[in-house]
Amino acid sequence: MKENLLLDYLLQLGDNALVLGQRLAEWCGHGPILEQDMAITNISLDLFGQTRNLFQYAAKVEGKGRTEDNLAFLRDAIQFKNVLLVELPNGDFGRTIVKQFLYDAYNFLNYTALLNSTDKQLAAIAEKSLKEVTYHLRFSSEWMIRLGDGTAESHQRMQTALDDLWMYTGELFEMSEVEKELVKTGVAVDLEKLKSDWSKKVREICDEATLKVPENGWMQKGGKTGVHTENLGFLLADMQYLQRAYPGQQW
Amino acid sequence: MSNTWPLWEVFIRSKQGIHHKHVGSLHAPDEEVAIENARDVYTRRQEGVSIWVVESKNITASNPEDSDAFYEPAKDKIYRHPTFYDLPDELKHI
């Protein structure tokens, strides 16, 4: 039973990284300029690397012969446990940055807390990932500030994106049953404890970016239990196409 | 967008103790982003441990038309090369 809980938790962490990585990969060749195109796809590759570490461990914990590739390419939307925020469409570059920043601020705190996980393998993955995520947060923070406090148009686009995405931030700190159980043994992160630090970071950057932090209202949720927006299906259709059409195909 | 961003020259130190070497240029709106862009464009394959950026307009370059006056006179002064000394065997990296 404990193994199943851990498997669920690893998939939750891995799915967040995989789905966000896939979203960012959509920018490949479409970035506003070459330098930003590479920056975004570098982050995408970091996230795929984190996914691999988490899925390899998940496959081992499950012990039923499934591989990291099976977990990525042969599960349906309802079996994905990522938060809704990461599956939302990119929109323009500004919206992509807002989404990335809101997630990075959470991801940084989550991995920092995971350093103290009683699961040594998970703590080791967190340590490796944290170096990457520290840069992601720096990158998205800098662009929040520049576009928020940029031209009238960039400011307006950033504020609109922030207002639209805000209802997807509540889920980041909503504990699933799996997380509640695993917090008791010190494996999972108690998300409730991250919330004030997250709010502080978001407020600090938004203040500098001259953006107004939205009021907390009704929040969307469901991703952690497999209830997704319609966007995830399209993303997976794109990502999983090859393995679905040509099962077992390799490079 | 890229038309309005200034050009920056990028210098990377490949490892501690080695000097920074010019590796190329990029566009960025300011120095912080220039450093981040340099990190993302020029250190993806572990090329560096330190980055310098300088806005290209701040570099003063010698004029190609001066090359005769600048560089020709050194050509016949081979005695300036330290190849006329016997080096002890213990001396490495020369």
Tab-separated table of C-alpha atoms in Angstrom:
chain	number	residue	atom	x	y	z
A	1	MET	CA	0.000	0.000	0.000
A	2	LYS	CA	2.790	2.381	0.922
A	3	GLU	CA	4.439	1.688	-2.439
A	4	ASN	CA	1.246	2.667	-4.256
A	5	LEU	CA	1.082	5.944	-2.373
A	6	LEU	CA	4.689	6.703	-3.221
A	7	LEU	CA	4.080	5.742	-6.855
A	8	ASP	CA	1.134	8.134	-6.970
A	9	TYR	CA	3.163	10.934	-5.450
A	10	LEU	CA	6.071	10.410	-7.857
A	11	LEU	CA	3.673	10.470	-10.805
A	12	GLN	CA	2.144	13.678	-9.489
A	13	LEU	CA	5.572	15.334	-9.347
A	14	GLY	CA	6.690	13.831	-12.643
A	15	ASP	CA	3.485	14.701	-14.513
A	16	ASN	CA	3.807	18.355	-13.515
A	17	ALA	CA	7.317	18.450	-14.957
A	18	LEU	CA	6.409	16.466	-18.080
A	19	VAL	CA	3.301	18.435	-19.032
A	20	LEU	CA	4.908	21.826	-18.397
A	21	GLY	CA	8.013	20.703	-20.297
A	22	GLN	CA	5.854	19.661	-23.245
A	23	ARG	CA	4.031	23.001	-23.199
A	24	LEU	CA	7.317	24.929	-23.201
A	25	ALA	CA	8.630	22.745	-26.032
A	26	GLU	CA	5.841	24.202	-28.184
A	27	TRP	CA	7.893	27.409	-28.200
A	28	CYS	CA	10.762	25.643	-29.965
A	29	GLY	CA	11.360	27.600	-33.166
A	30	HIS	CA	8.623	30.100	-32.263
A	31	GLY	CA	10.297	32.198	-29.547
A	32	PRO	CA	10.104	35.996	-29.925
A	33	ILE	CA	13.862	36.071	-30.539
A	34	LEU	CA	16.532	33.387	-30.764
A	35	GLU	CA	17.869	34.000	-27.253
A	36	GLN	CA	14.450	33.604	-25.611
A	37	ASP	CA	13.614	30.618	-27.790
A	38	MET	CA	16.691	28.840	-26.441
A	39	ALA	CA	16.054	29.925	-22.857
A	40	ILE	CA	12.520	28.513	-22.903
A	41	THR	CA	13.543	25.242	-24.528
A	42	ASN	CA	16.469	24.871	-22.087
A	43	ILE	CA	13.918	25.032	-19.276
A	44	SER	CA	11.797	22.500	-21.135
A	45	LEU	CA	14.748	20.105	-21.325
A	46	ASP	CA	15.494	20.589	-17.613
A	47	LEU	CA	11.906	19.601	-16.861
A	48	PHE	CA	12.117	16.510	-19.074
A	49	GLY	CA	15.287	15.518	-17.200
A	50	GLN	CA	13.438	15.859	-13.896
A	51	THR	CA	10.558	13.830	-15.306
A	52	ARG	CA	12.940	11.032	-16.267
A	53	ASN	CA	14.459	10.884	-12.779
A	54	LEU	CA	11.022	10.781	-11.170
A	55	PHE	CA	9.545	8.267	-13.625
A	56	GLN	CA	12.548	5.939	-13.449
A	57	TYR	CA	12.126	5.880	-9.694
A	58	ALA	CA	8.343	5.470	-10.055
A	59	ALA	CA	8.814	2.515	-12.405
A	60	LYS	CA	11.176	0.919	-9.878
A	61	VAL	CA	8.785	1.517	-6.985
A	62	GLU	CA	5.920	-0.004	-8.957
A	63	GLY	CA	8.049	-2.984	-9.967
A	64	LYS	CA	5.666	-4.283	-12.630
A	65	GLY	CA	7.945	-3.933	-15.603
A	66	ARG	CA	6.643	-0.571	-16.804
A	67	THR	CA	9.375	1.824	-17.922
A	68	GLU	CA	9.697	5.606	-17.811
A	69	ASP	CA	8.563	5.649	-21.459
A	70	ASN	CA	5.441	3.610	-20.682
A	71	LEU	CA	4.547	6.078	-17.964
A	72	ALA	CA	4.991	9.083	-20.255
A	73	PHE	CA	3.524	7.792	-23.490
A	74	LEU	CA	0.983	5.111	-22.634
A	75	ARG	CA	-1.210	6.685	-19.977
A	76	ASP	CA	-4.445	8.530	-20.749
A	77	ALA	CA	-5.410	11.970	-19.504
A	78	ILE	CA	-7.458	10.644	-16.591
A	79	GLN	CA	-4.339	8.863	-15.282
A	80	PHE	CA	-2.271	12.046	-15.281
A	81	LYS	CA	-1.991	13.765	-11.912
A	82	ASN	CA	-0.508	17.139	-12.855
A	83	VAL	CA	-2.059	20.382	-11.613
A	84	LEU	CA	-4.289	22.192	-14.116
A	85	LEU	CA	-2.012	25.253	-14.270
A	86	VAL	CA	0.724	23.462	-16.216
A	87	GLU	CA	-1.579	22.062	-18.906
A	88	LEU	CA	-3.117	25.428	-19.858
A	89	PRO	CA	-2.230	26.760	-23.322
A	90	ASN	CA	0.808	29.021	-23.617
A	91	GLY	CA	-0.967	32.034	-25.084
A	92	ASP	CA	1.476	34.835	-25.903
A	93	PHE	CA	5.015	35.009	-24.515
A	94	GLY	CA	3.816	37.129	-21.564
A	95	ARG	CA	1.161	34.618	-20.549
A	96	THR	CA	3.715	31.815	-20.809
A	97	ILE	CA	5.978	33.775	-18.460
A	98	VAL	CA	3.205	34.437	-15.915
A	99	LYS	CA	2.259	30.741	-15.885
A	100	GLN	CA	5.918	29.783	-15.585
A	101	PHE	CA	6.572	32.244	-12.781
A	102	LEU	CA	3.563	31.153	-10.697
A	103	TYR	CA	4.679	27.536	-11.090
A	104	ASP	CA	8.419	28.182	-10.617
A	105	ALA	CA	7.808	30.009	-7.336
A	106	TYR	CA	5.881	26.947	-6.125
A	107	ASN	CA	8.299	24.432	-7.632
A	108	PHE	CA	11.305	26.097	-5.993
A	109	LEU	CA	9.707	25.920	-2.542
A	110	ASN	CA	8.455	22.377	-3.119
A	111	TYR	CA	11.874	21.014	-4.095
A	112	THR	CA	13.511	22.952	-1.267
A	113	ALA	CA	11.151	21.225	1.177
A	114	LEU	CA	11.720	17.859	-0.517
A	115	LEU	CA	15.422	18.077	0.385
A	116	ASN	CA	14.243	16.968	3.837
A	117	SER	CA	12.092	14.111	2.588
A	118	THR	CA	12.545	10.881	4.553
A	119	ASP	CA	12.721	9.156	1.160
A	120	LYS	CA	16.414	9.453	0.346
A	121	GLN	CA	16.027	8.884	-3.377
A	122	LEU	CA	13.400	11.611	-3.620
A	123	ALA	CA	15.609	13.972	-1.598
A	124	ALA	CA	18.470	13.300	-4.014
A	125	ILE	CA	16.281	14.022	-7.042
A	126	ALA	CA	15.144	17.238	-5.338
A	127	GLU	CA	18.726	18.323	-4.748
A	128	LYS	CA	19.613	17.879	-8.407
A	129	SER	CA	16.414	19.525	-9.649
A	130	LEU	CA	16.621	22.486	-7.313
A	131	LYS	CA	19.695	23.884	-9.066
A	132	GLU	CA	17.755	23.951	-12.322
A	133	VAL	CA	14.590	25.335	-10.797
A	134	THR	CA	16.526	28.114	-9.052
A	135	TYR	CA	17.473	29.353	-12.510
A	136	HIS	CA	13.944	28.905	-13.867
A	137	LEU	CA	12.588	31.122	-11.109
A	138	ARG	CA	15.238	33.730	-11.725
A	139	PHE	CA	14.470	33.730	-15.455
A	140	SER	CA	10.691	34.004	-15.123
A	141	SER	CA	10.966	36.611	-12.328
A	142	GLU	CA	13.169	38.857	-14.449
A	143	TRP	CA	10.694	38.671	-17.339
A	144	MET	CA	7.722	39.302	-15.042
A	145	ILE	CA	9.421	42.526	-13.993
A	146	ARG	CA	10.438	43.603	-17.489
A	147	LEU	CA	7.108	42.909	-19.171
A	148	GLY	CA	4.959	44.006	-16.220
A	149	ASP	CA	6.862	47.255	-15.900
A	150	GLY	CA	7.429	47.545	-19.659
A	151	THR	CA	5.146	49.256	-22.154
A	152	ALA	CA	1.448	49.962	-21.610
A	153	GLU	CA	0.602	47.006	-23.828
A	154	SER	CA	2.983	44.535	-22.177
A	155	HIS	CA	1.715	45.623	-18.744
A	156	GLN	CA	-1.887	45.104	-19.757
A	157	ARG	CA	-1.165	41.666	-21.263
A	158	MET	CA	0.687	40.546	-18.130
A	159	GLN	CA	-2.052	41.792	-15.795
A	160	THR	CA	-4.745	40.053	-17.856
A	161	ALA	CA	-2.765	36.792	-17.852
A	162	LEU	CA	-2.195	37.040	-14.090
A	163	ASP	CA	-5.923	37.654	-13.476
A	164	ASP	CA	-6.914	34.752	-15.754
A	165	LEU	CA	-4.422	32.260	-14.298
A	166	TRP	CA	-4.944	33.123	-10.651
A	167	MET	CA	-7.829	30.678	-10.179
A	168	TYR	CA	-5.424	27.837	-11.033
A	169	THR	CA	-2.957	28.650	-8.229
A	170	GLY	CA	-5.104	27.335	-5.366
A	171	GLU	CA	-4.610	23.753	-6.493
A	172	LEU	CA	-0.844	24.018	-6.035
A	173	PHE	CA	-1.410	24.001	-2.268
A	174	GLU	CA	-4.447	21.723	-2.151
A	175	MET	CA	-3.335	18.448	-0.582
A	176	SER	CA	-4.463	15.229	-2.256
A	177	GLU	CA	-5.306	12.193	-0.115
A	178	VAL	CA	-1.982	10.702	-1.200
A	179	GLU	CA	-0.073	13.739	-0.040
A	180	LYS	CA	-1.901	13.865	3.290
A	181	GLU	CA	-0.917	10.253	3.972
A	182	LEU	CA	2.698	10.694	2.896
A	183	VAL	CA	3.170	13.859	4.946
A	184	LYS	CA	2.639	11.731	8.053
A	185	THR	CA	5.767	9.701	7.286
A	186	GLY	CA	7.749	12.744	6.167
A	187	VAL	CA	7.969	11.611	2.553
A	188	ALA	CA	5.782	14.311	0.982
A	189	VAL	CA	5.795	18.067	1.431
A	190	ASP	CA	3.209	19.740	3.645
A	191	LEU	CA	2.006	22.236	1.049
A	192	GLU	CA	0.129	24.312	3.596
A	193	LYS	CA	3.505	25.409	4.969
A	194	LEU	CA	4.702	26.668	1.582
A	195	LYS	CA	1.799	28.949	0.920
A	196	SER	CA	2.890	32.038	2.844
A	197	ASP	CA	6.397	31.957	1.340
A	198	TRP	CA	4.870	31.553	-2.109
A	199	SER	CA	2.508	34.483	-1.592
A	200	LYS	CA	5.401	36.587	-0.337
A	201	LYS	CA	7.538	35.819	-3.393
A	202	VAL	CA	4.667	36.439	-5.812
A	203	ARG	CA	3.830	39.738	-4.133
A	204	GLU	CA	7.470	40.852	-4.118
A	205	ILE	CA	7.917	40.235	-7.850
A	206	CYS	CA	4.483	41.608	-8.790
A	207	ASP	CA	5.173	44.780	-6.799
A	208	GLU	CA	8.395	45.292	-8.695
A	209	ALA	CA	6.602	44.484	-11.946
A	210	THR	CA	3.862	47.045	-11.076
A	211	LEU	CA	1.293	44.229	-11.370
A	212	LYS	CA	-1.670	43.901	-9.044
A	213	VAL	CA	-1.879	40.557	-7.226
A	214	PRO	CA	-5.449	39.290	-7.766
A	215	GLU	CA	-7.809	38.653	-4.853
A	216	ASN	CA	-8.175	35.019	-3.817
A	217	GLY	CA	-11.565	33.893	-5.080
A	218	TRP	CA	-12.977	30.629	-6.284
A	219	MET	CA	-10.205	28.234	-7.275
A	220	GLN	CA	-10.138	25.527	-9.965
A	221	LYS	CA	-8.963	22.056	-9.007
A	222	GLY	CA	-9.084	18.428	-10.112
A	223	GLY	CA	-5.754	17.755	-11.810
A	224	LYS	CA	-4.294	15.795	-8.910
A	225	THR	CA	-7.174	13.309	-9.096
A	226	GLY	CA	-7.169	13.056	-12.895
A	227	VAL	CA	-9.981	15.515	-13.633
A	228	HIS	CA	-8.400	17.735	-16.262
A	229	THR	CA	-9.292	20.562	-18.621
A	230	GLU	CA	-9.829	19.637	-22.269
A	231	ASN	CA	-6.367	21.058	-23.004
A	232	LEU	CA	-4.524	18.035	-21.612
A	233	GLY	CA	-6.070	15.661	-24.145
A	234	PHE	CA	-4.776	17.702	-27.063
A	235	LEU	CA	-1.342	17.985	-25.485
A	236	LEU	CA	-1.120	14.232	-24.933
A	237	ALA	CA	-2.402	13.493	-28.447
A	238	ASP	CA	0.517	15.501	-29.762
A	239	MET	CA	3.095	14.090	-27.330
A	240	GLN	CA	1.987	10.450	-27.448
A	241	TYR	CA	1.133	10.233	-31.157
A	242	LEU	CA	4.202	8.300	-32.248
A	243	GLN	CA	4.029	5.621	-29.543
A	244	ARG	CA	0.282	5.221	-30.063
A	245	ALA	CA	0.558	4.941	-33.851
A	246	TYR	CA	3.701	2.791	-33.854
A	247	PRO	CA	3.784	0.916	-30.531
A	248	GLY	CA	7.273	0.118	-29.272
A	249	GLN	CA	8.945	2.244	-31.936
A	250	GLN	CA	12.482	3.325	-31.014
A	251	TRP	CA	15.054	5.765	-32.342
B	1	MET	CA	11.776	43.343	-31.081
B	2	SER	CA	15.326	42.187	-31.757
B	3	ASN	CA	15.815	45.284	-33.907
B	4	THR	CA	15.532	47.526	-30.880
B	5	TRP	CA	17.624	45.483	-28.467
B	6	PRO	CA	21.305	46.410	-28.322
B	7	LEU	CA	24.043	43.964	-29.240
B	8	TRP	CA	26.328	42.508	-26.535
B	9	GLU	CA	29.682	40.751	-26.824
B	10	VAL	CA	30.029	37.623	-24.702
B	11	PHE	CA	33.196	36.391	-22.987
B	12	ILE	CA	33.336	32.990	-21.286
B	13	ARG	CA	35.914	31.573	-18.895
B	14	SER	CA	36.043	27.858	-19.593
B	15	LYS	CA	37.551	26.935	-16.217
B	16	GLN	CA	39.029	28.560	-13.141
B	17	GLY	CA	42.417	30.151	-13.771
B	18	ILE	CA	41.913	30.449	-17.526
B	19	HIS	CA	41.189	33.849	-19.017
B	20	HIS	CA	37.804	34.871	-20.451
B	21	LYS	CA	37.601	34.349	-24.177
B	22	HIS	CA	35.322	36.013	-26.694
B	23	VAL	CA	32.717	33.485	-27.874
B	24	GLY	CA	30.200	35.530	-29.811
B	25	SER	CA	27.452	38.097	-29.462
B	26	LEU	CA	23.735	38.308	-28.716
B	27	HIS	CA	20.829	40.701	-28.303
B	28	ALA	CA	19.434	41.699	-24.910
B	29	PRO	CA	17.546	44.681	-23.469
B	30	ASP	CA	19.892	45.149	-20.482
B	31	GLU	CA	22.943	43.668	-18.753
B	32	GLU	CA	21.100	41.194	-16.483
B	33	VAL	CA	19.219	39.682	-19.396
B	34	ALA	CA	22.427	39.712	-21.437
B	35	ILE	CA	24.070	37.518	-18.776
B	36	GLU	CA	21.055	35.166	-18.708
B	37	ASN	CA	20.914	34.983	-22.494
B	38	ALA	CA	24.644	34.266	-22.608
B	39	ARG	CA	24.128	31.471	-20.077
B	40	ASP	CA	21.319	30.011	-22.186
B	41	VAL	CA	22.975	30.396	-25.577
B	42	TYR	CA	26.683	29.846	-24.871
B	43	THR	CA	27.018	27.556	-21.814
B	44	ARG	CA	24.567	24.772	-22.682
B	45	ARG	CA	27.370	22.246	-23.144
B	46	GLN	CA	29.384	23.043	-20.024
B	47	GLU	CA	31.497	25.606	-21.844
B	48	GLY	CA	31.944	27.926	-18.909
B	49	VAL	CA	32.267	28.813	-15.240
B	50	SER	CA	32.114	32.593	-15.615
B	51	ILE	CA	30.509	35.030	-18.050
B	52	TRP	CA	31.338	38.627	-18.978
B	53	VAL	CA	29.123	40.699	-21.227
B	54	VAL	CA	29.832	44.127	-22.611
B	55	GLU	CA	27.650	46.181	-24.877
B	56	SER	CA	29.241	46.082	-28.320
B	57	LYS	CA	29.142	49.854	-28.709
B	58	ASN	CA	31.547	50.153	-25.749
B	59	ILE	CA	34.272	48.256	-27.551
B	60	THR	CA	36.838	50.329	-29.387
B	61	ALA	CA	38.409	48.405	-32.223
B	62	SER	CA	41.554	49.053	-34.225
B	63	ASN	CA	41.034	50.203	-37.774
B	64	PRO	CA	41.802	47.624	-40.514
B	65	GLU	CA	43.343	50.444	-42.557
B	66	ASP	CA	46.044	50.820	-39.908
B	67	SER	CA	47.173	47.214	-40.203
B	68	ASP	CA	50.367	47.994	-42.166
B	69	ALA	CA	51.533	50.534	-39.617
B	70	PHE	CA	50.349	48.472	-36.659
B	71	TYR	CA	51.454	44.933	-37.449
B	72	GLU	CA	54.025	44.921	-40.267
B	73	PRO	CA	56.912	46.321	-38.177
B	74	ALA	CA	56.840	43.297	-35.840
B	75	LYS	CA	57.348	40.801	-38.642
B	76	ASP	CA	61.144	41.045	-38.916
B	77	LYS	CA	61.781	41.128	-35.164
B	78	ILE	CA	61.790	37.440	-34.436
B	79	TYR	CA	64.281	38.029	-31.594
B	80	ARG	CA	61.286	39.145	-29.553
B	81	HIS	CA	60.068	35.549	-29.382
B	82	PRO	CA	61.469	33.775	-26.323
B	83	THR	CA	62.826	30.916	-28.452
B	84	PHE	CA	66.513	31.754	-28.026
B	85	TYR	CA	66.754	30.484	-24.482
B	86	ASP	CA	67.467	26.971	-23.226
B	87	LEU	CA	64.608	26.087	-20.941
B	88	PRO	CA	65.188	23.808	-17.943
B	89	ASP	CA	63.330	20.485	-18.225
B	90	GLU	CA	61.355	21.226	-15.048
B	91	LEU	CA	59.599	24.109	-16.739
B	92	LYS	CA	56.242	23.067	-18.127
B	93	HIS	CA	53.442	24.715	-20.112
B	94	ILE	CA	55.627	27.105	-22.133
